[in-house]
mmCIF file of C-alpha atoms in Angstrom:
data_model
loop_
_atom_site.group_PDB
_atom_site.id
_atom_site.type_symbol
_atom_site.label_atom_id
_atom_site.label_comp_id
_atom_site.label_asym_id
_atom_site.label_seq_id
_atom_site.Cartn_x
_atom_site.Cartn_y
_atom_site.Cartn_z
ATOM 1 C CA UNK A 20 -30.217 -27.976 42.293
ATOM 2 C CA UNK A 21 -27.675 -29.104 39.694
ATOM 3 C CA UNK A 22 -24.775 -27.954 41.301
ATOM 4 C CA UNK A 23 -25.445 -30.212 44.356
ATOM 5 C CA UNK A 24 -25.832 -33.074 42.216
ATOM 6 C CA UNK A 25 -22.592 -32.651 40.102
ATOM 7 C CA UNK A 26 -20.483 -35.081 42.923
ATOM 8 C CA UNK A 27 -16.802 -34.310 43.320
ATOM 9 C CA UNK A 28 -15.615 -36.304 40.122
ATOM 10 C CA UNK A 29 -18.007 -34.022 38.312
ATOM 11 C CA UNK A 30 -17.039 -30.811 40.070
ATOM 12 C CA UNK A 31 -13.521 -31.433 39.401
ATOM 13 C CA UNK A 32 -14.421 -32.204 35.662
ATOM 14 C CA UNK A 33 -16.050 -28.741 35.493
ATOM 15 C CA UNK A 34 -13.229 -26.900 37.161
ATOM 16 C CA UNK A 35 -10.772 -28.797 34.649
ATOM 17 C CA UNK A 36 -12.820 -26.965 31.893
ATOM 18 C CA UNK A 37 -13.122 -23.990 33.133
ATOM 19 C CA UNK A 38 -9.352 -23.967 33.696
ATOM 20 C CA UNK A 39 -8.699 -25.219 30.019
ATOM 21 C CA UNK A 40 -11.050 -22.780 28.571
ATOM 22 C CA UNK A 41 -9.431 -19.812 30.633
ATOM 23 C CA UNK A 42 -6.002 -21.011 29.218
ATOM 24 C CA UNK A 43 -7.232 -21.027 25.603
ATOM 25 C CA UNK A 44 -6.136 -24.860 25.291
ATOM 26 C CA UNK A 45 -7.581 -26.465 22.331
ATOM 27 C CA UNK A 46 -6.727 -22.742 19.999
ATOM 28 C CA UNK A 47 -3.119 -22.439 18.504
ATOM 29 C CA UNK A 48 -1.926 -20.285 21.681
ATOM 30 C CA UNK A 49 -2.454 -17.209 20.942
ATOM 31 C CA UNK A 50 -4.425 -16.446 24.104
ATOM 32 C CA UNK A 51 -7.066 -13.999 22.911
ATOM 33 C CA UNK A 52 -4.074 -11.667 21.547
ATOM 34 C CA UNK A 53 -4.915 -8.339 20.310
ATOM 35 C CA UNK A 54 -3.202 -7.251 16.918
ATOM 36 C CA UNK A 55 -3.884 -3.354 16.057
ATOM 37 C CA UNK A 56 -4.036 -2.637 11.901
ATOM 38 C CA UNK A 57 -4.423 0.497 11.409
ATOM 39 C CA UNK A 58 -4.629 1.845 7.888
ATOM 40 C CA UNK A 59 -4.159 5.420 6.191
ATOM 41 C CA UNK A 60 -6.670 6.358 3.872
ATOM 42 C CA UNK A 61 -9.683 4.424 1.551
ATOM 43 C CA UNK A 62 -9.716 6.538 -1.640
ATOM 44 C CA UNK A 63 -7.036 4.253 -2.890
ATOM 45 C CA UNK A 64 -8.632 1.056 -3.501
ATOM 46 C CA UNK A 65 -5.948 -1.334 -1.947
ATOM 47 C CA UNK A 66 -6.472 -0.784 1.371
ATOM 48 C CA UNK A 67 -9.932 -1.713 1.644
ATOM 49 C CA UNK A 68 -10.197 -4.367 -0.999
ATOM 50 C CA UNK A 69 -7.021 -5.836 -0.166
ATOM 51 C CA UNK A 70 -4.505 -4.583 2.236
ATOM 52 C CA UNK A 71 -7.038 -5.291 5.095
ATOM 53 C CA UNK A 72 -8.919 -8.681 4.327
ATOM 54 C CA UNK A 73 -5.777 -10.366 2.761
ATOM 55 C CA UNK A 74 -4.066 -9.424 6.421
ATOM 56 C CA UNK A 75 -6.959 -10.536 8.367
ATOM 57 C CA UNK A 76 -7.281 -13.655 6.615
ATOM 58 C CA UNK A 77 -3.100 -14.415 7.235
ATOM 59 C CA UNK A 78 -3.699 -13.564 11.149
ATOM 60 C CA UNK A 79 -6.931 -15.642 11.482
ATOM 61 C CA UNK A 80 -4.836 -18.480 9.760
ATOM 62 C CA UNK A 81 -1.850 -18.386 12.318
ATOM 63 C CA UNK A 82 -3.691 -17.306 14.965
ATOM 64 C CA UNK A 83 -7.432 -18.371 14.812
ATOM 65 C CA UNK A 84 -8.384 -16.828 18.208
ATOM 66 C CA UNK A 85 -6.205 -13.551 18.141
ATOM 67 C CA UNK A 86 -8.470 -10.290 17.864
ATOM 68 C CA UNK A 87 -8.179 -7.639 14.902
ATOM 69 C CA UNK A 88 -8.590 -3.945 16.322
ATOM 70 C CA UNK A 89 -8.802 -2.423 12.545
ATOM 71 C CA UNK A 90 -9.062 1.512 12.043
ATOM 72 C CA UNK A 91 -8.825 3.337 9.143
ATOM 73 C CA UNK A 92 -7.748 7.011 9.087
ATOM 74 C CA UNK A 93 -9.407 8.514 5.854
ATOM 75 C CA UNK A 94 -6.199 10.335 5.375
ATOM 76 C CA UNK A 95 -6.293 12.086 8.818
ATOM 77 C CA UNK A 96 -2.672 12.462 10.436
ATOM 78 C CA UNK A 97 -4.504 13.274 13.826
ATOM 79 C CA UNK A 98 -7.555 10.834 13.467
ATOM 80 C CA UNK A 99 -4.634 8.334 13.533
ATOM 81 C CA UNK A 100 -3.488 9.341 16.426
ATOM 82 C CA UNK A 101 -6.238 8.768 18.050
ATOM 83 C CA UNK A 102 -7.262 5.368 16.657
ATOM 84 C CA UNK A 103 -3.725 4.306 17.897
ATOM 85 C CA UNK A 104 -4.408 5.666 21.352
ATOM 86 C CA UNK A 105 -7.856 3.705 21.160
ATOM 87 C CA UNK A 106 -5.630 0.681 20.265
ATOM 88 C CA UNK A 107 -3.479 0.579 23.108
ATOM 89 C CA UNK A 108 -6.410 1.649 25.684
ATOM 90 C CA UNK A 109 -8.693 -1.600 24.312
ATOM 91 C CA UNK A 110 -5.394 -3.524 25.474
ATOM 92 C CA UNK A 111 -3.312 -4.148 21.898
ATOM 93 C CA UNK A 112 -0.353 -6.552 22.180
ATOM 94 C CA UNK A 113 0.825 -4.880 18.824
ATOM 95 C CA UNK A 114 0.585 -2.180 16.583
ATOM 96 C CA UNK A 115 0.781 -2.431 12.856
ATOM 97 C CA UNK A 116 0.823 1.132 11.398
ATOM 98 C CA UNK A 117 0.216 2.378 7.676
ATOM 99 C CA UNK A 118 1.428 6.234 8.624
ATOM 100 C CA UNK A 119 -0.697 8.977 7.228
ATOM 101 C CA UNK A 120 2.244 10.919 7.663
ATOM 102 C CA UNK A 121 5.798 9.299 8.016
ATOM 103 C CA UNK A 122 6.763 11.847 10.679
ATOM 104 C CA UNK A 123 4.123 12.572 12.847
ATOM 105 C CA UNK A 124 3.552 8.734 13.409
ATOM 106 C CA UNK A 125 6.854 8.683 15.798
ATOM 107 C CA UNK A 126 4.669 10.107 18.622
ATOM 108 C CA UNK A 127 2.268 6.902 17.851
ATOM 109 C CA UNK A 128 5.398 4.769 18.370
ATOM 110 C CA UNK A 129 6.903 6.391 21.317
ATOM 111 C CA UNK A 130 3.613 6.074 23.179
ATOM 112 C CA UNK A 131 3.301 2.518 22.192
ATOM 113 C CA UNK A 132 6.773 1.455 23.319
ATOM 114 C CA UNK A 133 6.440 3.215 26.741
ATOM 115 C CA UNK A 134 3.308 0.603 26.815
ATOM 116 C CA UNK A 135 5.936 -2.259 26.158
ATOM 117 C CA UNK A 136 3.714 -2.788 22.682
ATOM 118 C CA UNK A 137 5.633 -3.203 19.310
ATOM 119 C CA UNK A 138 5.202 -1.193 15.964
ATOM 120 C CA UNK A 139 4.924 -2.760 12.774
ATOM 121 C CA UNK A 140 5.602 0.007 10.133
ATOM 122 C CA UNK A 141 3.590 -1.221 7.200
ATOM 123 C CA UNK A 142 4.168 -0.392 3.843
ATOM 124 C CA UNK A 143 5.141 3.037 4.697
ATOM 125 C CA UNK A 144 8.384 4.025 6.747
ATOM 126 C CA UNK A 145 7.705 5.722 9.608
ATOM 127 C CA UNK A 146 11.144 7.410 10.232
ATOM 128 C CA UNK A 147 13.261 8.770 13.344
ATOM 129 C CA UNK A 148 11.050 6.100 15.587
ATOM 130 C CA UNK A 149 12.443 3.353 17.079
ATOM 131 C CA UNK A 150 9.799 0.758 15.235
ATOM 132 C CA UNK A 151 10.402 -2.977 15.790
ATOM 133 C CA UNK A 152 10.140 -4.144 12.225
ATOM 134 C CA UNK A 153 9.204 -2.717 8.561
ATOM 135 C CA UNK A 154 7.512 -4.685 5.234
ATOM 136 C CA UNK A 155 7.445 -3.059 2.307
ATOM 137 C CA UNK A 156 8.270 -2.810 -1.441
ATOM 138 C CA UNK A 157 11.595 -1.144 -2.725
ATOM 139 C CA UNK A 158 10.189 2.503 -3.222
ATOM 140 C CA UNK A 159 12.820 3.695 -5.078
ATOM 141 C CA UNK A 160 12.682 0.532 -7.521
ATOM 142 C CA UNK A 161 9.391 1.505 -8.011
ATOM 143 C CA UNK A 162 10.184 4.950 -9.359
ATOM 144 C CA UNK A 163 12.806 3.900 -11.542
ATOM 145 C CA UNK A 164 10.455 1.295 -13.057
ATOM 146 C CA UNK A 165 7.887 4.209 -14.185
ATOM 147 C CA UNK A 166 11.145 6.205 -15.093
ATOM 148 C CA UNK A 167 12.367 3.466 -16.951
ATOM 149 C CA UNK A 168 9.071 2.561 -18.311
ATOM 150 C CA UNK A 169 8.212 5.949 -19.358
ATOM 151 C CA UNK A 170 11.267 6.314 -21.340
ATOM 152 C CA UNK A 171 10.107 3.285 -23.535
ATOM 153 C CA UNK A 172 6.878 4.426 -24.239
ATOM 154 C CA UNK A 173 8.027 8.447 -24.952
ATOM 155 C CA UNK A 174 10.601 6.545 -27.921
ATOM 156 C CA UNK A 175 7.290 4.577 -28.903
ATOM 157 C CA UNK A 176 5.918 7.919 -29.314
ATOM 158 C CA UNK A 177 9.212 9.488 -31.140
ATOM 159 C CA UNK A 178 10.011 11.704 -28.474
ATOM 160 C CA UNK A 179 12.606 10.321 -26.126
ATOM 161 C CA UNK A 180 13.575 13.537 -24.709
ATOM 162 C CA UNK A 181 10.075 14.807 -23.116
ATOM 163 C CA UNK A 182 9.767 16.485 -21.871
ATOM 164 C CA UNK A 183 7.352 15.267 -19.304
ATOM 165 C CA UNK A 184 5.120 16.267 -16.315
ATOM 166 C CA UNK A 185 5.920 14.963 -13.061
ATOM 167 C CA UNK A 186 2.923 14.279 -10.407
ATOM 168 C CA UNK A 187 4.216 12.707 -7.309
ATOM 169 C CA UNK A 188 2.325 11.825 -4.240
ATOM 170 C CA UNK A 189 1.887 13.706 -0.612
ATOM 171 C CA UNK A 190 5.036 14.726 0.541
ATOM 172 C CA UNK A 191 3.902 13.487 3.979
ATOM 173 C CA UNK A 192 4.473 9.839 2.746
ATOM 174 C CA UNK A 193 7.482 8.760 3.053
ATOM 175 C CA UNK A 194 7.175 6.438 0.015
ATOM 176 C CA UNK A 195 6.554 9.425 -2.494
ATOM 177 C CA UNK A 196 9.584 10.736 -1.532
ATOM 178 C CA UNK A 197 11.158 7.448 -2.376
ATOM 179 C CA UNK A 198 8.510 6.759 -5.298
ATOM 180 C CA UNK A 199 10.061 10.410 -6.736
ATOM 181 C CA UNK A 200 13.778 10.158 -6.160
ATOM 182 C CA UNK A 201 13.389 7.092 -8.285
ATOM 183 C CA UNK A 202 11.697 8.471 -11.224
ATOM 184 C CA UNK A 203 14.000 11.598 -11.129
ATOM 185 C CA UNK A 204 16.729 9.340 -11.144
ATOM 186 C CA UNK A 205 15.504 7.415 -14.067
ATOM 187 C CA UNK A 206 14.457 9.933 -16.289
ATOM 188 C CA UNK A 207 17.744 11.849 -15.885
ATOM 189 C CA UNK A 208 19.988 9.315 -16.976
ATOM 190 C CA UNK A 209 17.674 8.870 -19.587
ATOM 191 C CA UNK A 210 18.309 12.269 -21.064
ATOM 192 C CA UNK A 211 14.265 13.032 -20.113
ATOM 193 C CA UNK A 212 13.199 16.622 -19.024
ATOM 194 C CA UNK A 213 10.906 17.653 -16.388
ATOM 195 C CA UNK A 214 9.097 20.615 -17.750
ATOM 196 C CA UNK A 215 6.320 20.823 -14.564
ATOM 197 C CA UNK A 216 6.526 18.976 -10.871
ATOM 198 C CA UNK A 217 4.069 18.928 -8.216
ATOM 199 C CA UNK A 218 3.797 16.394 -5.017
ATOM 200 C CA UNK A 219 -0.155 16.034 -4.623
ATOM 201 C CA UNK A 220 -1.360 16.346 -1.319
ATOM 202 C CA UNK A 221 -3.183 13.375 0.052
ATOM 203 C CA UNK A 222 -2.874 11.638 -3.230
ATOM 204 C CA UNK A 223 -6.004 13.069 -4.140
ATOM 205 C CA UNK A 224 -7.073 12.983 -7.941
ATOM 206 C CA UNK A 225 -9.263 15.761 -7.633
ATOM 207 C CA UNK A 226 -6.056 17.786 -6.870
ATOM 208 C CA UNK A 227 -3.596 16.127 -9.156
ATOM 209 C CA UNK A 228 -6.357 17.217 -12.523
ATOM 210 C CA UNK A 229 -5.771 20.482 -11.101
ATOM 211 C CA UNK A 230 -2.346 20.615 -11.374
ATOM 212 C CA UNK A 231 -2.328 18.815 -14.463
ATOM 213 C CA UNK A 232 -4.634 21.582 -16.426
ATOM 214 C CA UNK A 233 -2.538 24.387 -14.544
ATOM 215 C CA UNK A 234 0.661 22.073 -16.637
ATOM 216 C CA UNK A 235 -1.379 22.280 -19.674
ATOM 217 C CA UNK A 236 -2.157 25.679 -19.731
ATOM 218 C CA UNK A 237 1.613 26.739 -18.952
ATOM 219 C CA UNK A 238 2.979 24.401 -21.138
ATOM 220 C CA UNK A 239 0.568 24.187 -24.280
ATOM 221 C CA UNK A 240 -1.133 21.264 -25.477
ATOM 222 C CA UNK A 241 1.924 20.189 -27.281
ATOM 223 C CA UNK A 242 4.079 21.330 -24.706
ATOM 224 C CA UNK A 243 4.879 18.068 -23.008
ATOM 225 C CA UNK A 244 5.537 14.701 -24.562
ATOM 226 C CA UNK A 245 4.226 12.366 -21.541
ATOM 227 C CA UNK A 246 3.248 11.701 -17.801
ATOM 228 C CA UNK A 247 5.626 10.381 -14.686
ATOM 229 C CA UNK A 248 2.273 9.933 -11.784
ATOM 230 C CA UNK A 249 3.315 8.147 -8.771
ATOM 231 C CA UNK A 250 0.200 6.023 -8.696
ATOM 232 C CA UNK A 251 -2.730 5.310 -10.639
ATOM 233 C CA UNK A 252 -5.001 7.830 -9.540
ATOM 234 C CA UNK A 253 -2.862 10.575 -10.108
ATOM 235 C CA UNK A 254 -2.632 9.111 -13.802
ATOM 236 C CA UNK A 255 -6.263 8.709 -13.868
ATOM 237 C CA UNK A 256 -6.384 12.843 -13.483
ATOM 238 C CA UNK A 257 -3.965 13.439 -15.788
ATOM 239 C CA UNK A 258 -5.939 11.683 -18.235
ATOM 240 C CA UNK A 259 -8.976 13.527 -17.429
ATOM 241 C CA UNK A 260 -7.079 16.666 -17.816
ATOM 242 C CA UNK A 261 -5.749 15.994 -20.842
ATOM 243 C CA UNK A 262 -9.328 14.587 -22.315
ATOM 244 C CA UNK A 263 -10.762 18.290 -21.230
ATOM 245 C CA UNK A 264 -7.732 19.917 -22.762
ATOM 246 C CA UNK A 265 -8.717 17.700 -25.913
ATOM 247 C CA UNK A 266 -5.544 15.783 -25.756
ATOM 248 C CA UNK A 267 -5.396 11.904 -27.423
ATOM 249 C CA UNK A 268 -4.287 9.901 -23.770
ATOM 250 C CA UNK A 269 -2.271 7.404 -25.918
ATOM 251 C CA UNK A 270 -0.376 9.761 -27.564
ATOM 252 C CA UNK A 271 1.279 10.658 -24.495
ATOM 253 C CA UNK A 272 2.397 7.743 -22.501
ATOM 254 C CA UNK A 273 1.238 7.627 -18.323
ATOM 255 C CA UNK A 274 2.676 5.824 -15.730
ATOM 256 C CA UNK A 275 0.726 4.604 -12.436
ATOM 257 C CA UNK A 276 1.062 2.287 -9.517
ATOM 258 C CA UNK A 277 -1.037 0.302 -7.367
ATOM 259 C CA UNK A 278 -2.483 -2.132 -10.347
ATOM 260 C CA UNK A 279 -5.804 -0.711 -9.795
ATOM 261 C CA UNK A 280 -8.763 -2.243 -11.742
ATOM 262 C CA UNK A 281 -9.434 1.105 -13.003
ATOM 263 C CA UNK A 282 -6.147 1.733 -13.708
ATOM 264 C CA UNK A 283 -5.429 -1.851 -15.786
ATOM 265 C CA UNK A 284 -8.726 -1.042 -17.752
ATOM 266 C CA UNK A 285 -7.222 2.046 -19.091
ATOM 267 C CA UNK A 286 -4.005 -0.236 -19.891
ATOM 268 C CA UNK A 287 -6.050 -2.383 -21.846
ATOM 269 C CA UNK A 288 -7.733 0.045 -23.887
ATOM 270 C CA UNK A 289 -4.210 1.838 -24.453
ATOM 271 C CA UNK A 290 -5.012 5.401 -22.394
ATOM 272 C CA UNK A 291 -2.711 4.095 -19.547
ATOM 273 C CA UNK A 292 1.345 3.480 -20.511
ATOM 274 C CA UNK A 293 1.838 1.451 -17.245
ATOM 275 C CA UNK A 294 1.464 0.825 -13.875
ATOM 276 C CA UNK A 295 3.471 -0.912 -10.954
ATOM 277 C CA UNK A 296 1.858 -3.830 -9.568
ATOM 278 C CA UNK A 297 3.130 -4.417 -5.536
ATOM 279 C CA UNK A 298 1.170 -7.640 -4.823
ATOM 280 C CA UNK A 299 -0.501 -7.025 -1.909
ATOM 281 C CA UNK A 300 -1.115 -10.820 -0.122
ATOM 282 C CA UNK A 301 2.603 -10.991 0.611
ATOM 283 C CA UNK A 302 3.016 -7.861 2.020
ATOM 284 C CA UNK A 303 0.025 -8.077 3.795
ATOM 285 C CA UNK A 304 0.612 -11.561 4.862
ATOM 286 C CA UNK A 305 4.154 -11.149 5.708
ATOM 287 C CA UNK A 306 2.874 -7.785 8.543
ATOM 288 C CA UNK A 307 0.107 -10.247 9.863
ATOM 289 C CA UNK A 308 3.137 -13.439 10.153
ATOM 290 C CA UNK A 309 5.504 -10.607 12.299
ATOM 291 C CA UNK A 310 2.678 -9.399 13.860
ATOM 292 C CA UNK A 311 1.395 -12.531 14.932
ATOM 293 C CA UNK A 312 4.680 -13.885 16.454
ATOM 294 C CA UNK A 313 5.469 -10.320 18.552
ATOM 295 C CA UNK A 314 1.897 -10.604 19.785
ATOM 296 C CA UNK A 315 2.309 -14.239 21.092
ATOM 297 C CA UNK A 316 6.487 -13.193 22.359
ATOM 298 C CA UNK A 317 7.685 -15.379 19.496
ATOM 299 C CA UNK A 318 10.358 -15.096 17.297
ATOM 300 C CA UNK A 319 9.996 -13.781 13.718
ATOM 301 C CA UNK A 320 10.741 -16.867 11.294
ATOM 302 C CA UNK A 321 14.291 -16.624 10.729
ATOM 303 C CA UNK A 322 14.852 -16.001 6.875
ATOM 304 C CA UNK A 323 11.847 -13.444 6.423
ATOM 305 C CA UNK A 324 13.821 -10.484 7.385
ATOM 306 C CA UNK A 325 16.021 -9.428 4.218
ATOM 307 C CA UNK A 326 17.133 -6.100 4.573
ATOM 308 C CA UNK A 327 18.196 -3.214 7.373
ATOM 309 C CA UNK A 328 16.275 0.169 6.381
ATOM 310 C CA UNK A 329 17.686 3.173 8.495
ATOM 311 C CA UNK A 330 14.581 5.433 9.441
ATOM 312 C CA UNK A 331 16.791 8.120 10.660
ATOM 313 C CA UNK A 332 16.841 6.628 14.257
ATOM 314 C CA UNK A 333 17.710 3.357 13.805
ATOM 315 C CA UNK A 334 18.200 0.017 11.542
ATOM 316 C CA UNK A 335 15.121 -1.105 11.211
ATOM 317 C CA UNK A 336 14.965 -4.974 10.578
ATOM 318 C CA UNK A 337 12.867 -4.959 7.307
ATOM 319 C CA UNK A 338 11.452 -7.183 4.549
ATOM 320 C CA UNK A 339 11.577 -5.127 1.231
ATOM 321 C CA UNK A 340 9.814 -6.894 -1.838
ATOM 322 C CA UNK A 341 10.198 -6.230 -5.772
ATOM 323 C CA UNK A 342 7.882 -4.350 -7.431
ATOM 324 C CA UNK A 343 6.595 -5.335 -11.078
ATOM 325 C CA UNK A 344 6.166 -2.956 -13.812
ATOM 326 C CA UNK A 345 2.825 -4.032 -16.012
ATOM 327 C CA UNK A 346 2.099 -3.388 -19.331
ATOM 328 C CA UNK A 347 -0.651 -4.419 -21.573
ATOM 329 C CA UNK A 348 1.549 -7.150 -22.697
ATOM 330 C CA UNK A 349 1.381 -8.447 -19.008
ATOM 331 C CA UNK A 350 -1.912 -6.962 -17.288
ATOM 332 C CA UNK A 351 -2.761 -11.217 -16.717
ATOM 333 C CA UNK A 352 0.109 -11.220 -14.345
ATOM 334 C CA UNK A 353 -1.881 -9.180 -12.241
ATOM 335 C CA UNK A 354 -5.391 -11.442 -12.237
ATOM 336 C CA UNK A 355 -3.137 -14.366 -12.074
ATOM 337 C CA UNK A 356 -1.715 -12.899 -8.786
ATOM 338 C CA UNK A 357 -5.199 -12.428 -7.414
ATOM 339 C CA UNK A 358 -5.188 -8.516 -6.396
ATOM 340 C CA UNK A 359 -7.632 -8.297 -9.268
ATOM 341 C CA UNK A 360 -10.135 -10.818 -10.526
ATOM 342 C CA UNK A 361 -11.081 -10.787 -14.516
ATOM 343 C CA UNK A 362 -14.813 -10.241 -13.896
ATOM 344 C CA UNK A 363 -13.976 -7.120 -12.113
ATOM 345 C CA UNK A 364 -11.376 -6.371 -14.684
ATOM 346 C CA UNK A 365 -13.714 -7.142 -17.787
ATOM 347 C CA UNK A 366 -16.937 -5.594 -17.299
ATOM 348 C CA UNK A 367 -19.204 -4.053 -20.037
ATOM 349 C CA UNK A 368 -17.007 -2.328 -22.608
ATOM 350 C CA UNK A 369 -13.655 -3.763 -21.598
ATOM 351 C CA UNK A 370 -14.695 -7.532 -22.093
ATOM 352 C CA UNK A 371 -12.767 -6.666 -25.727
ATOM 353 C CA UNK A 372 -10.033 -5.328 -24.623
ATOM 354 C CA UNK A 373 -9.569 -8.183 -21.946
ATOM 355 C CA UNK A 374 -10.376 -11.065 -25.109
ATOM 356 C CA UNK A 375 -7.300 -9.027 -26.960
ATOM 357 C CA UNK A 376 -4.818 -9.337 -24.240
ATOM 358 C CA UNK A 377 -5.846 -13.099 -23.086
ATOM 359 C CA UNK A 378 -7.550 -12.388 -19.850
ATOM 360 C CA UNK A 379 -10.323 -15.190 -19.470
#
């Protein structure tokens, strides 16, 4: 047979390769390390077209032969729960965690640590857990930028005053919390009334038209001057509301968030105010670079942590980015950042609009 004929040079070879294989020599060290992502929801576009292939990419790159155990909790407080669990049973050297709900998600963290396996709390806070790191954007900034934004385009419309309809996000997300106290904020010192407020479960659009036509019938078609919506499906409903309700879009300005292509189209053809664009590859990237280095024992590159967020527990060593309000003036930014590409952007009817505001 072959293995008599191998000789003890080539026996020892063999062994020598076996040994190097086992050791994960020839990689970039990361030993076959197992990096949990697990994500909130997938009605909101980011997270699938973005938030998950932009991190894989930025882990593959570091760390070509660490393993991805992705989940996705289609806005499921409990389903996470259980993806986590499934995470640190497969063997997960650390979890990065989008919380469905910011509170809950401590018991994902507490089981996790008792494992000796980090958190990563990505773009949400998860708060009163004792997680290792946090990357997001600055939440409140990105309120006051639709306040602040809002309050130009209500004066475009000559009605600086309002009053205005406020549709925030779940109030299980810690960031709509945030996203709100910012835009409340704003529009106060602004002189700008709130004449309706709702926080939308589950960011879903279905329920945010709702409570936009139960605004509209309150308040009269000409009872409200504009929109504050924490993101840009919750301004998507409120422009299908007001459409129903036979309401111009344009004459009462929107806000939104997220840069969705959707979103930006309505931008470009002027039914859309604004939107806040949080560029996804460096947030994304910047999880999968911490991630990477707690999963191999390293330390985090010294200079990427900027900031200490309390989450109720503890300091939490953070990197906070700045959020970018877009208008049509500046919807290119966007493509030019990559998030969105212009064929997606200009399809069918909006290749016009797109021409007008220099998008190629």
């Amino acid at each position: 047979m072959l293995r008599k004929n191998l000789g003890v040079g080539g026996a020892a070879a063999m062994l020598l390769a076996l040994v190097l294989v086992a050791a994960g020599c020839g990689g970039d060290g990361g030993g076959g390390k197992k990096i949990a992502l697990l994500l909130p929801e997938n009605h909101t576009p980011r997270y699938e077209a973005n938030d998950r292939p932009d991190f894989e990419a930025k882990v593959k790159d570091l760390c070509s032969d660490c393993k991805i155990l992705y989940s996705n909790a289609v806005q499921d407080a409990a389903k996470q729960q259980n993806q986590a669990d499934a995470a640190l049973t497969q063997g997960a050297d650390v979890l990065v965690v989008d919380a469905v709900d910011a509170g809950s998600a401590g018991a994902i963290v507490k089981k996790a640590k008792a494992k000796g396996v980090p958190v990563v709390s990505y773009d949400r806070l998860i708060t009163n857990s004792d997680v290792d790191y946090y990357i997001s954007y600055d939440n409140a900034g990105v309120g006051k930028l639709q306040g602040d934004t809002l309050i130009k385009g209500l004066k475009s419309v000559g009605k600086p005053t309002g009053p205005v309809v406020l549709l925030a996000g779940d109030p299980a997300d810690n960031n709509a919390k945030l996203f709100k106290g910012g835009a409340q904020k704003a529009l106060k010192a602004g002189g700008v009334t709130i004449a309706k407020s709702f926080d939308t479960p589950g960011w879903l659009a279905d329920k945010a038209q709702n409570e936009m036509q139960q605004a509209i019938t309150a308040l009269g078609n000409g009872g409200f001057a504009g929109v504050l919506a924490s993101n840009d499906d919750l301004g998507g409903a409120a422009i299908a509301a007001m459409k129903s309700a036979g309401i111009k879009p344009s004459t009462r300005p929107t806000t939104g968030q997220d840069a969705t292509v959707a979103g930006l189209q309505r931008i470009l053809t002027g039914e859309q105010y604004m939107t806040v664009w949080k560029a996804i590859k460096p947030e994304a990237g910047g999880a999968a670079e911490i991630a990477v280095a707690l999963a191999k024992g390293d330390n985090v590159r010294s200079g990427l942590i900027n900031q200490q967020v309390d989450n109720g527990k503890k300091k939490v060593p953070s990197v906070i980015l700045t959020p970018v309000a877009v208008e049509k003036s500046n919807v290119d930014t966007v493509v030019k950042g990559g998030d969105v590409t212009a064929s997606d952007l200009c399809k069918g009817k909006f290749a016009s609009a797109c021409k007008s505001a220099g998008i190629k």
